[in-house]
PDB file of N, CA and C in Angstrom:
ATOM      1  N   GLN P 285     111.861 132.742  84.298  1.00 73.00           N
ATOM      2  CA  GLN P 285     110.640 131.564  83.967  1.00 73.00           C
ATOM      3  C   GLN P 285     110.700 129.957  85.869  1.00 73.00           C
ATOM      4  N   VAL P 286     109.379 130.704  86.680  1.00 76.00           N
ATOM      5  CA  VAL P 286     110.606 129.731  87.568  1.00 76.00           C
ATOM      6  C   VAL P 286     109.757 128.116  88.031  1.00 76.00           C
ATOM      7  N   GLN P 287     110.989 127.825  87.790  1.00 86.00           N
ATOM      8  CA  GLN P 287     110.495 125.689  87.502  1.00 86.00           C
ATOM      9  C   GLN P 287     110.918 125.112  88.989  1.00 86.00           C
ATOM     10  N   LEU P 288     109.765 124.819  88.587  1.00 93.00           N
ATOM     11  CA  LEU P 288     109.674 123.962  89.847  1.00 93.00           C
ATOM     12  C   LEU P 288     110.068 121.929  89.471  1.00 93.00           C
ATOM     13  N   VAL P 289     110.969 120.853  89.489  1.00 95.00           N
ATOM     14  CA  VAL P 289     111.798 120.164  89.727  1.00 95.00           C
ATOM     15  C   VAL P 289     111.634 118.891  91.139  1.00 95.00           C
ATOM     16  N   GLU P 290     110.689 117.686  90.727  1.00 97.00           N
ATOM     17  CA  GLU P 290     110.652 117.261  91.481  1.00 97.00           C
ATOM     18  C   GLU P 290     111.073 115.796  91.710  1.00 97.00           C
ATOM     19  N   SER P 291     111.572 114.914  92.326  1.00 98.00           N
ATOM     20  CA  SER P 291     112.418 114.151  92.151  1.00 98.00           C
ATOM     21  C   SER P 291     113.078 112.612  93.202  1.00 98.00           C
ATOM     22  N   GLY P 292     112.908 111.544  92.832  1.00 98.00           N
ATOM     23  CA  GLY P 292     112.833 110.766  94.019  1.00 98.00           C
ATOM     24  C   GLY P 292     112.534 110.056  94.264  1.00 98.00           C
ATOM     25  N   GLY P 293     111.737 110.633  93.052  1.00 98.00           N
ATOM     26  CA  GLY P 293     110.850 108.646  93.060  1.00 98.00           C
ATOM     27  C   GLY P 293     111.021 107.389  92.488  1.00 98.00           C
ATOM     28  N   GLY P 294     109.785 106.653  92.361  1.00 98.00           N
ATOM     29  CA  GLY P 294     110.821 105.063  91.786  1.00 98.00           C
ATOM     30  C   GLY P 294     109.411 104.430  92.193  1.00 98.00           C
ATOM     31  N   LEU P 295     110.158 103.326  92.582  1.00 98.00           N
ATOM     32  CA  LEU P 295     109.686 101.409  92.424  1.00 98.00           C
ATOM     33  C   LEU P 295     109.651 101.332  93.971  1.00 98.00           C
ATOM     34  N   ALA P 296     108.748 101.399  94.509  1.00 98.00           N
ATOM     35  CA  ALA P 296     109.141 100.487  96.364  1.00 98.00           C
ATOM     36  C   ALA P 296     107.589  99.675  96.587  1.00 98.00           C
ATOM     37  N   GLN P 297     108.338  98.626  96.935  1.00 98.00           N
ATOM     38  CA  GLN P 297     107.509  97.942  97.681  1.00 98.00           C
ATOM     39  C   GLN P 297     106.965  97.988  98.952  1.00 98.00           C
ATOM     40  N   PRO P 298     105.742  97.144  98.718  1.00 98.00           N
ATOM     41  CA  PRO P 298     104.701  97.355 100.379  1.00 98.00           C
ATOM     42  C   PRO P 298     105.540  97.625 101.284  1.00 98.00           C
ATOM     43  N   GLY P 299     105.155  98.403 102.205  1.00 98.00           N
ATOM     44  CA  GLY P 299     105.753  98.888 103.653  1.00 98.00           C
ATOM     45  C   GLY P 299     107.178 100.003 103.773  1.00 98.00           C
ATOM     46  N   GLY P 300     107.482 100.340 102.089  1.00 98.00           N
ATOM     47  CA  GLY P 300     108.635 100.377 102.212  1.00 98.00           C
ATOM     48  C   GLY P 300     108.591 101.611 102.194  1.00 98.00           C
ATOM     49  N   SER P 301     109.491 102.320 101.552  1.00 98.00           N
ATOM     50  CA  SER P 301     109.932 104.279 101.753  1.00 98.00           C
ATOM     51  C   SER P 301     110.731 104.629 100.559  1.00 98.00           C
ATOM     52  N   LEU P 302     109.940 106.026 100.429  1.00 98.00           N
ATOM     53  CA  LEU P 302     110.799 106.186  99.288  1.00 98.00           C
ATOM     54  C   LEU P 302     110.961 108.546  99.870  1.00 98.00           C
ATOM     55  N   ARG P 303     111.833 109.039  99.704  1.00 98.00           N
ATOM     56  CA  ARG P 303     112.533 109.744 100.124  1.00 98.00           C
ATOM     57  C   ARG P 303     112.146 111.220  98.542  1.00 98.00           C
ATOM     58  N   LEU P 304     110.876 111.684  98.275  1.00 98.00           N
ATOM     59  CA  LEU P 304     110.913 112.932  97.100  1.00 98.00           C
ATOM     60  C   LEU P 304     111.955 113.871  97.330  1.00 98.00           C
ATOM     61  N   SER P 305     112.123 114.774  96.338  1.00 98.00           N
ATOM     62  CA  SER P 305     112.791 116.168  96.842  1.00 98.00           C
ATOM     63  C   SER P 305     112.436 117.400  95.924  1.00 98.00           C
ATOM     64  N   CYS P 306     111.750 118.443  96.133  1.00 97.00           N
ATOM     65  CA  CYS P 306     111.419 119.490  95.154  1.00 97.00           C
ATOM     66  C   CYS P 306     112.341 120.512  95.229  1.00 97.00           C
ATOM     67  N   ALA P 307     113.171 121.089  94.124  1.00 95.00           N
ATOM     68  CA  ALA P 307     113.966 122.060  93.880  1.00 95.00           C
ATOM     69  C   ALA P 307     113.327 123.589  93.590  1.00 95.00           C
ATOM     70  N   ALA P 308     113.545 124.609  94.076  1.00 90.00           N
ATOM     71  CA  ALA P 308     112.870 125.247  93.771  1.00 90.00           C
ATOM     72  C   ALA P 308     113.961 126.604  93.274  1.00 90.00           C
ATOM     73  N   SER P 309     113.956 127.927  91.915  1.00 80.00           N
ATOM     74  CA  SER P 309     115.158 128.759  93.138  1.00 80.00           C
ATOM     75  C   SER P 309     115.459 129.879  93.946  1.00 80.00           C
ATOM     76  N   GLU P 310     116.000 129.871  94.270  1.00 76.00           N
ATOM     77  CA  GLU P 310     115.609 130.764  95.660  1.00 76.00           C
ATOM     78  C   GLU P 310     114.453 131.638  95.465  1.00 76.00           C
ATOM     79  N   GLY P 311     114.110 132.017  97.034  1.00 81.00           N
ATOM     80  CA  GLY P 311     113.102 132.855  97.401  1.00 81.00           C
ATOM     81  C   GLY P 311     111.494 132.455  96.640  1.00 81.00           C
ATOM     82  N   VAL P 312     111.405 131.117  96.020  1.00 86.00           N
ATOM     83  CA  VAL P 312     109.805 130.598  95.731  1.00 86.00           C
ATOM     84  C   VAL P 312     109.201 130.247  96.508  1.00 86.00           C
ATOM     85  N   PHE P 313     110.028 129.736  97.448  1.00 88.00           N
ATOM     86  CA  PHE P 313     109.076 129.499  98.528  1.00 88.00           C
ATOM     87  C   PHE P 313     109.251 129.730  99.686  1.00 88.00           C
ATOM     88  N   SER P 314     109.905 130.412  99.599  1.00 84.00           N
ATOM     89  CA  SER P 314     110.614 131.432 101.477  1.00 84.00           C
ATOM     90  C   SER P 314     109.391 132.009 102.016  1.00 84.00           C
ATOM     91  N   ASP P 315     108.285 132.719 101.210  1.00 88.00           N
ATOM     92  CA  ASP P 315     107.213 133.365 102.022  1.00 88.00           C
ATOM     93  C   ASP P 315     106.048 133.258 101.341  1.00 88.00           C
ATOM     94  N   TYR P 316     106.520 131.423 101.574  1.00 92.00           N
ATOM     95  CA  TYR P 316     105.074 130.679 101.072  1.00 92.00           C
ATOM     96  C   TYR P 316     105.029 130.005 101.609  1.00 92.00           C
ATOM     97  N   ASN P 317     103.976 129.314 101.905  1.00 95.00           N
ATOM     98  CA  ASN P 317     103.679 127.889 101.777  1.00 95.00           C
ATOM     99  C   ASN P 317     104.089 126.769 100.818  1.00 95.00           C
ATOM    100  N   VAL P 318     104.387 125.197 101.639  1.00 96.00           N
ATOM    101  CA  VAL P 318     104.804 124.671 100.240  1.00 96.00           C
ATOM    102  C   VAL P 318     103.617 123.406 100.028  1.00 96.00           C
ATOM    103  N   GLY P 319     103.210 123.054  99.003  1.00 97.00           N
ATOM    104  CA  GLY P 319     102.600 121.265  99.343  1.00 97.00           C
ATOM    105  C   GLY P 319     103.127 120.337  98.462  1.00 97.00           C
ATOM    106  N   TRP P 320     102.709 119.476  99.314  1.00 98.00           N
ATOM    107  CA  TRP P 320     103.190 118.502  97.811  1.00 98.00           C
ATOM    108  C   TRP P 320     101.908 117.661  97.134  1.00 98.00           C
ATOM    109  N   TRP P 321     101.118 117.974  96.021  1.00 98.00           N
ATOM    110  CA  TRP P 321     100.226 116.453  95.820  1.00 98.00           C
ATOM    111  C   TRP P 321     100.638 115.229  94.848  1.00 98.00           C
ATOM    112  N   ARG P 322      99.782 115.207  94.531  1.00 98.00           N
ATOM    113  CA  ARG P 322      99.557 113.305  94.042  1.00 98.00           C
ATOM    114  C   ARG P 322      98.077 113.246  93.432  1.00 98.00           C
ATOM    115  N   GLN P 323      98.981 112.834  91.896  1.00 98.00           N
ATOM    116  CA  GLN P 323      97.898 112.790  90.637  1.00 98.00           C
ATOM    117  C   GLN P 323      98.131 111.075  90.516  1.00 98.00           C
ATOM    118  N   ALA P 324      97.171 110.274  90.983  1.00 96.00           N
ATOM    119  CA  ALA P 324      96.679 108.969  90.992  1.00 96.00           C
ATOM    120  C   ALA P 324      96.132 108.400  89.652  1.00 96.00           C
ATOM    121  N   PRO P 325      96.513 107.506  88.595  1.00 92.00           N
ATOM    122  CA  PRO P 325      95.837 107.061  87.126  1.00 92.00           C
ATOM    123  C   PRO P 325      94.187 107.447  87.446  1.00 92.00           C
ATOM    124  N   GLY P 326      93.965 108.604  86.514  1.00 94.00           N
ATOM    125  CA  GLY P 326      91.989 108.509  86.228  1.00 94.00           C
ATOM    126  C   GLY P 326      92.397 109.338  87.717  1.00 94.00           C
ATOM    127  N   LYS P 327      92.645 109.363  87.819  1.00 96.00           N
ATOM    128  CA  LYS P 327      91.574 110.572  89.115  1.00 96.00           C
ATOM    129  C   LYS P 327      92.723 112.402  89.276  1.00 96.00           C
ATOM    130  N   GLY P 328      91.855 112.907  90.396  1.00 96.00           N
ATOM    131  CA  GLY P 328      92.834 114.723  90.015  1.00 96.00           C
ATOM    132  C   GLY P 328      93.832 114.373  91.361  1.00 96.00           C
ATOM    133  N   ARG P 329      93.999 115.669  91.024  1.00 96.00           N
ATOM    134  CA  ARG P 329      94.850 115.614  91.351  1.00 96.00           C
ATOM    135  C   ARG P 329      94.789 116.235  93.017  1.00 96.00           C
ATOM    136  N   GLU P 330      95.268 115.824  94.152  1.00 96.00           N
ATOM    137  CA  GLU P 330      95.156 116.076  95.988  1.00 96.00           C
ATOM    138  C   GLU P 330      96.589 116.357  96.150  1.00 96.00           C
ATOM    139  N   LEU P 331      95.699 116.958  97.089  1.00 97.00           N
ATOM    140  CA  LEU P 331      97.006 118.130  98.394  1.00 97.00           C
ATOM    141  C   LEU P 331      97.159 117.158  99.116  1.00 97.00           C
ATOM    142  N   VAL P 332      98.178 116.640  99.570  1.00 98.00           N
ATOM    143  CA  VAL P 332      98.770 114.855 100.248  1.00 98.00           C
ATOM    144  C   VAL P 332      99.627 116.331 101.989  1.00 98.00           C
ATOM    145  N   ALA P 333     100.056 116.811 101.450  1.00 98.00           N
ATOM    146  CA  ALA P 333     100.850 117.670 102.302  1.00 98.00           C
ATOM    147  C   ALA P 333     100.931 119.618 102.092  1.00 98.00           C
ATOM    148  N   ILE P 334     101.363 119.472 103.381  1.00 98.00           N
ATOM    149  CA  ILE P 334     102.061 120.745 103.489  1.00 98.00           C
ATOM    150  C   ILE P 334     102.764 121.389 104.677  1.00 98.00           C
ATOM    151  N   LEU P 335     103.642 122.808 103.832  1.00 97.00           N
ATOM    152  CA  LEU P 335     104.757 122.634 105.323  1.00 97.00           C
ATOM    153  C   LEU P 335     104.543 124.779 105.298  1.00 97.00           C
ATOM    154  N   TYR P 336     103.843 124.228 106.159  1.00 96.00           N
ATOM    155  CA  TYR P 336     103.336 126.225 106.478  1.00 96.00           C
ATOM    156  C   TYR P 336     105.167 127.305 106.290  1.00 96.00           C
ATOM    157  N   VAL P 337     105.013 128.159 106.379  1.00 94.00           N
ATOM    158  CA  VAL P 337     106.385 129.531 106.238  1.00 94.00           C
ATOM    159  C   VAL P 337     106.496 129.321 107.742  1.00 94.00           C
ATOM    160  N   SER P 338     105.626 129.053 109.103  1.00 94.00           N
ATOM    161  CA  SER P 338     106.117 128.615 110.274  1.00 94.00           C
ATOM    162  C   SER P 338     106.802 127.725 111.251  1.00 94.00           C
ATOM    163  N   ASP P 339     106.547 126.665 109.535  1.00 94.00           N
ATOM    164  CA  ASP P 339     107.256 125.487 109.713  1.00 94.00           C
ATOM    165  C   ASP P 339     106.178 124.398 110.426  1.00 94.00           C
ATOM    166  N   ALA P 340     104.996 124.876 111.309  1.00 97.00           N
ATOM    167  CA  ALA P 340     104.253 123.762 111.358  1.00 97.00           C
ATOM    168  C   ALA P 340     103.918 123.387 109.655  1.00 97.00           C
ATOM    169  N   THR P 341     103.577 121.458 110.643  1.00 98.00           N
ATOM    170  CA  THR P 341     102.826 120.786 109.031  1.00 98.00           C
ATOM    171  C   THR P 341     101.306 120.686 108.744  1.00 98.00           C
ATOM    172  N   ASN P 342     100.565 119.901 108.176  1.00 98.00           N
ATOM    173  CA  ASN P 342      99.108 119.668 108.108  1.00 98.00           C
ATOM    174  C   ASN P 342      99.438 118.658 106.782  1.00 98.00           C
ATOM    175  N   TYR P 343      98.568 117.344 107.199  1.00 98.00           N
ATOM    176  CA  TYR P 343      98.397 116.054 106.180  1.00 98.00           C
ATOM    177  C   TYR P 343      97.046 115.958 105.551  1.00 98.00           C
ATOM    178  N   SER P 344      96.897 115.287 105.498  1.00 97.00           N
ATOM    179  CA  SER P 344      96.018 114.824 104.399  1.00 97.00           C
ATOM    180  C   SER P 344      95.874 112.997 105.365  1.00 97.00           C
ATOM    181  N   SER P 345      94.594 112.828 105.908  1.00 97.00           N
ATOM    182  CA  SER P 345      94.244 111.878 106.121  1.00 97.00           C
ATOM    183  C   SER P 345      94.616 110.483 106.135  1.00 97.00           C
ATOM    184  N   PHE P 346      94.686 110.662 104.479  1.00 96.00           N
ATOM    185  CA  PHE P 346      94.976 109.386 103.966  1.00 96.00           C
ATOM    186  C   PHE P 346      96.338 109.365 104.053  1.00 96.00           C
ATOM    187  N   VAL P 347      97.556 109.994 104.412  1.00 97.00           N
ATOM    188  CA  VAL P 347      99.252 109.732 105.095  1.00 97.00           C
ATOM    189  C   VAL P 347      99.595 110.069 106.181  1.00 97.00           C
ATOM    190  N   GLU P 348      98.307 110.919 106.586  1.00 97.00           N
ATOM    191  CA  GLU P 348      98.670 111.163 108.121  1.00 97.00           C
ATOM    192  C   GLU P 348     100.003 110.443 108.989  1.00 97.00           C
ATOM    193  N   GLY P 349     100.829 109.851 109.541  1.00 97.00           N
ATOM    194  CA  GLY P 349     101.338 109.397 111.154  1.00 97.00           C
ATOM    195  C   GLY P 349     102.530 108.660 109.586  1.00 97.00           C
ATOM    196  N   ARG P 350     102.538 109.064 108.082  1.00 98.00           N
ATOM    197  CA  ARG P 350     103.502 107.262 107.098  1.00 98.00           C
ATOM    198  C   ARG P 350     104.044 108.746 106.607  1.00 98.00           C
ATOM    199  N   PHE P 351     104.262 109.988 106.225  1.00 98.00           N
ATOM    200  CA  PHE P 351     104.743 110.727 105.226  1.00 98.00           C
ATOM    201  C   PHE P 351     104.961 111.781 106.905  1.00 98.00           C
ATOM    202  N   THR P 352     105.868 112.329 105.868  1.00 98.00           N
ATOM    203  CA  THR P 352     106.790 113.616 107.007  1.00 98.00           C
ATOM    204  C   THR P 352     107.064 114.640 105.616  1.00 98.00           C
ATOM    205  N   ILE P 353     106.643 116.119 105.504  1.00 98.00           N
ATOM    206  CA  ILE P 353     107.486 116.859 104.392  1.00 98.00           C
ATOM    207  C   ILE P 353     108.236 117.912 105.529  1.00 98.00           C
ATOM    208  N   SER P 354     109.125 118.682 104.850  1.00 97.00           N
ATOM    209  CA  SER P 354     109.905 119.620 105.354  1.00 97.00           C
ATOM    210  C   SER P 354     110.791 120.196 104.289  1.00 97.00           C
ATOM    211  N   GLY P 355     111.885 121.304 104.954  1.00 94.00           N
ATOM    212  CA  GLY P 355     112.510 122.140 104.221  1.00 94.00           C
ATOM    213  C   GLY P 355     114.131 122.675 104.548  1.00 94.00           C
ATOM    214  N   ASP P 356     114.673 122.467 103.701  1.00 90.00           N
ATOM    215  CA  ASP P 356     115.537 123.438 103.651  1.00 90.00           C
ATOM    216  C   ASP P 356     115.429 124.971 104.291  1.00 90.00           C
ATOM    217  N   ASN P 357     116.646 125.345 104.838  1.00 85.00           N
ATOM    218  CA  ASN P 357     116.214 126.628 105.839  1.00 85.00           C
ATOM    219  C   ASN P 357     115.839 127.600 104.426  1.00 85.00           C
ATOM    220  N   ALA P 358     116.994 127.368 103.541  1.00 85.00           N
ATOM    221  CA  ALA P 358     115.986 129.062 102.800  1.00 85.00           C
ATOM    222  C   ALA P 358     114.967 128.699 101.822  1.00 85.00           C
ATOM    223  N   ARG P 359     115.013 127.213 102.164  1.00 87.00           N
ATOM    224  CA  ARG P 359     112.980 126.784 101.430  1.00 87.00           C
ATOM    225  C   ARG P 359     113.386 126.711  99.565  1.00 87.00           C
ATOM    226  N   THR P 360     115.012 126.263  99.397  1.00 91.00           N
ATOM    227  CA  THR P 360     115.258 126.304  97.855  1.00 91.00           C
ATOM    228  C   THR P 360     114.125 124.641  97.723  1.00 91.00           C
ATOM    229  N   THR P 361     114.451 123.382  98.983  1.00 94.00           N
ATOM    230  CA  THR P 361     114.193 122.303  99.032  1.00 94.00           C
ATOM    231  C   THR P 361     113.362 121.669  99.386  1.00 94.00           C
ATOM    232  N   VAL P 362     112.301 121.302  98.905  1.00 96.00           N
ATOM    233  CA  VAL P 362     111.272 120.197  99.658  1.00 96.00           C
ATOM    234  C   VAL P 362     110.797 119.155  99.938  1.00 96.00           C
ATOM    235  N   TYR P 363     110.966 118.517 100.610  1.00 97.00           N
ATOM    236  CA  TYR P 363     111.354 117.441 100.791  1.00 97.00           C
ATOM    237  C   TYR P 363     109.606 116.268 101.045  1.00 97.00           C
ATOM    238  N   LEU P 364     109.672 115.353 100.669  1.00 98.00           N
ATOM    239  CA  LEU P 364     108.547 114.174 101.215  1.00 98.00           C
ATOM    240  C   LEU P 364     109.315 112.745 101.371  1.00 98.00           C
ATOM    241  N   GLU P 365     108.871 112.520 103.006  1.00 98.00           N
ATOM    242  CA  GLU P 365     109.398 111.341 103.062  1.00 98.00           C
ATOM    243  C   GLU P 365     108.559 110.735 103.085  1.00 98.00           C
ATOM    244  N   MET P 366     108.218 109.381 102.451  1.00 98.00           N
ATOM    245  CA  MET P 366     106.877 108.590 102.399  1.00 98.00           C
ATOM    246  C   MET P 366     107.030 107.679 103.257  1.00 98.00           C
ATOM    247  N   ASN P 367     106.438 107.430 104.116  1.00 98.00           N
ATOM    248  CA  ASN P 367     106.972 105.427 105.168  1.00 98.00           C
ATOM    249  C   ASN P 367     105.563 104.699 104.933  1.00 98.00           C
ATOM    250  N   LYS P 368     105.894 103.538 104.874  1.00 98.00           N
ATOM    251  CA  LYS P 368     104.981 102.437 104.771  1.00 98.00           C
ATOM    252  C   LYS P 368     104.258 102.673 103.780  1.00 98.00           C
ATOM    253  N   LEU P 369     105.018 102.741 102.878  1.00 98.00           N
ATOM    254  CA  LEU P 369     103.566 102.930 101.245  1.00 98.00           C
ATOM    255  C   LEU P 369     103.163 101.795 101.153  1.00 98.00           C
ATOM    256  N   THR P 370     101.570 102.103 100.380  1.00 98.00           N
ATOM    257  CA  THR P 370     100.576 101.238  99.807  1.00 98.00           C
ATOM    258  C   THR P 370     100.560 101.492  98.352  1.00 98.00           C
ATOM    259  N   PRO P 371      99.811 100.228  97.457  1.00 97.00           N
ATOM    260  CA  PRO P 371      99.902 100.486  96.723  1.00 97.00           C
ATOM    261  C   PRO P 371      99.001 101.834  96.196  1.00 97.00           C
ATOM    262  N   GLU P 372      97.815 101.973  96.976  1.00 96.00           N
ATOM    263  CA  GLU P 372      96.920 103.390  96.745  1.00 96.00           C
ATOM    264  C   GLU P 372      98.023 104.694  96.650  1.00 96.00           C
ATOM    265  N   ASP P 373      99.245 104.523  97.238  1.00 98.00           N
ATOM    266  CA  ASP P 373     100.207 106.129  97.128  1.00 98.00           C
ATOM    267  C   ASP P 373     100.329 105.773  95.646  1.00 98.00           C
ATOM    268  N   THR P 374     100.048 104.707  94.662  1.00 98.00           N
ATOM    269  CA  THR P 374     100.917 104.952  93.936  1.00 98.00           C
ATOM    270  C   THR P 374     100.506 106.530  92.775  1.00 98.00           C
ATOM    271  N   ALA P 375     100.908 106.747  92.129  1.00 98.00           N
ATOM    272  CA  ALA P 375     100.589 108.302  91.877  1.00 98.00           C
ATOM    273  C   ALA P 375     102.218 109.723  91.258  1.00 98.00           C
ATOM    274  N   ILE P 376     101.688 110.237  90.120  1.00 98.00           N
ATOM    275  CA  ILE P 376     102.667 111.402  89.876  1.00 98.00           C
ATOM    276  C   ILE P 376     102.726 112.290  91.729  1.00 98.00           C
ATOM    277  N   TYR P 377     104.035 112.686  91.748  1.00 98.00           N
ATOM    278  CA  TYR P 377     103.907 113.389  92.932  1.00 98.00           C
ATOM    279  C   TYR P 377     103.996 115.134  92.612  1.00 98.00           C
ATOM    280  N   TYR P 378     103.888 115.550  92.785  1.00 98.00           N
ATOM    281  CA  TYR P 378     103.674 117.156  92.494  1.00 98.00           C
ATOM    282  C   TYR P 378     104.544 118.125  93.736  1.00 98.00           C
ATOM    283  N   CYS P 379     104.732 119.301  93.337  1.00 97.00           N
ATOM    284  CA  CYS P 379     104.684 120.059  94.543  1.00 97.00           C
ATOM    285  C   CYS P 379     104.343 121.568  94.472  1.00 97.00           C
ATOM    286  N   ASN P 380     104.323 122.579  94.644  1.00 96.00           N
ATOM    287  CA  ASN P 380     104.032 123.656  94.609  1.00 96.00           C
ATOM    288  C   ASN P 380     103.324 124.815  95.430  1.00 96.00           C
ATOM    289  N   ARG P 381     103.091 125.818  95.496  1.00 95.00           N
ATOM    290  CA  ARG P 381     102.797 127.505  96.847  1.00 95.00           C
ATOM    291  C   ARG P 381     101.728 125.439  96.848  1.00 95.00           C
ATOM    292  N   ALA P 382     100.987 126.349  97.711  1.00 96.00           N
ATOM    293  CA  ALA P 382     100.105 126.008  98.315  1.00 96.00           C
ATOM    294  C   ALA P 382      99.017 126.498 100.224  1.00 96.00           C
ATOM    295  N   PRO P 383      98.039 126.520 100.429  1.00 93.00           N
ATOM    296  CA  PRO P 383      96.664 125.266  98.954  1.00 93.00           C
ATOM    297  C   PRO P 383      96.519 126.355  97.962  1.00 93.00           C
ATOM    298  N   ASN P 384      96.886 127.474  97.300  1.00 93.00           N
ATOM    299  CA  ASN P 384      97.006 127.470  96.009  1.00 93.00           C
ATOM    300  C   ASN P 384      97.913 127.015  95.260  1.00 93.00           C
ATOM    301  N   PRO P 385      97.950 126.344  94.471  1.00 94.00           N
ATOM    302  CA  PRO P 385      98.779 126.280  93.941  1.00 94.00           C
ATOM    303  C   PRO P 385      99.378 127.143  92.612  1.00 94.00           C
ATOM    304  N   SER P 386      99.912 128.636  93.149  1.00 92.00           N
ATOM    305  CA  SER P 386     100.692 129.634  92.034  1.00 92.00           C
ATOM    306  C   SER P 386     100.949 129.567  91.012  1.00 92.00           C
ATOM    307  N   LEU P 387     101.625 128.428  90.983  1.00 93.00           N
ATOM    308  CA  LEU P 387     102.698 128.316  89.730  1.00 93.00           C
ATOM    309  C   LEU P 387     103.046 127.381  89.213  1.00 93.00           C
ATOM    310  N   ALA P 388     103.270 127.892  88.163  1.00 93.00           N
ATOM    311  CA  ALA P 388     103.649 126.325  86.476  1.00 93.00           C
ATOM    312  C   ALA P 388     103.788 125.178  87.252  1.00 93.00           C
ATOM    313  N   TRP P 389     103.032 124.283  87.331  1.00 95.00           N
ATOM    314  CA  TRP P 389     103.255 122.886  87.506  1.00 95.00           C
ATOM    315  C   TRP P 389     104.310 121.996  86.736  1.00 95.00           C
ATOM    316  N   GLY P 390     105.664 120.593  87.830  1.00 95.00           N
ATOM    317  CA  GLY P 390     106.556 120.504  87.512  1.00 95.00           C
ATOM    318  C   GLY P 390     106.819 119.066  86.783  1.00 95.00           C
ATOM    319  N   GLN P 391     106.912 118.605  86.162  1.00 96.00           N
ATOM    320  CA  GLN P 391     106.900 117.668  85.882  1.00 96.00           C
ATOM    321  C   GLN P 391     106.285 116.103  85.953  1.00 96.00           C
ATOM    322  N   GLY P 392     106.507 116.469  88.183  1.00 97.00           N
ATOM    323  CA  GLY P 392     106.654 115.170  88.437  1.00 97.00           C
ATOM    324  C   GLY P 392     106.921 114.300  88.639  1.00 97.00           C
ATOM    325  N   THR P 393     106.861 113.548  90.181  1.00 98.00           N
ATOM    326  CA  THR P 393     108.223 111.784  90.181  1.00 98.00           C
ATOM    327  C   THR P 393     107.278 111.250  90.240  1.00 98.00           C
ATOM    328  N   GLN P 394     106.708 110.262  89.720  1.00 98.00           N
ATOM    329  CA  GLN P 394     106.298 108.699  89.347  1.00 98.00           C
ATOM    330  C   GLN P 394     106.934 108.365  90.591  1.00 98.00           C
ATOM    331  N   VAL P 395     105.485 107.395  91.431  1.00 98.00           N
ATOM    332  CA  VAL P 395     105.324 106.554  92.500  1.00 98.00           C
ATOM    333  C   VAL P 395     104.968 106.039  92.247  1.00 98.00           C
ATOM    334  N   THR P 396     105.859 104.045  92.565  1.00 98.00           N
ATOM    335  CA  THR P 396     104.870 103.121  92.075  1.00 98.00           C
ATOM    336  C   THR P 396     105.435 102.362  93.142  1.00 98.00           C
ATOM    337  N   VAL P 397     104.142 101.734  93.944  1.00 98.00           N
ATOM    338  CA  VAL P 397     104.178 101.383  95.190  1.00 98.00           C
ATOM    339  C   VAL P 397     104.054  99.428  95.002  1.00 98.00           C
ATOM    340  N   SER P 398     104.312  98.439  94.162  1.00 97.00           N
ATOM    341  CA  SER P 398     104.330  97.144  93.462  1.00 97.00           C
ATOM    342  C   SER P 398     104.962  95.796  94.365  1.00 97.00           C
ATOM    343  N   SER P 399     104.456  95.008  94.504  1.00 95.00           N
ATOM    344  CA  SER P 399     105.058  93.944  94.943  1.00 95.00           C
ATOM    345  C   SER P 399     105.684  92.952  93.592  1.00 95.00           C
TER     346      SER P 399
END
């Protein structure tokens, strides 16, 4: 069974940075676009960033210029570098194939931005 394991979340101050990691078995992401989603309390899950098979990237308007998605060569680990964090970035962050998340969701990693 495919497992997605997100890590790297935690407490950050406004304006701070965090780097999230998503680990997957080899081959799970290698021929697929990969995305990071987030779900804030009381809200639905929203797509934050996509890393395409071509290595092109795309970001939602609310993180563009602040977040960067990347992956290792084998696509066994996908990262989300988050800078200039704001309290509105507080959410549980998840990774999955994109734009259609066809894999079972992992547990996610909690990001809390607060002073």
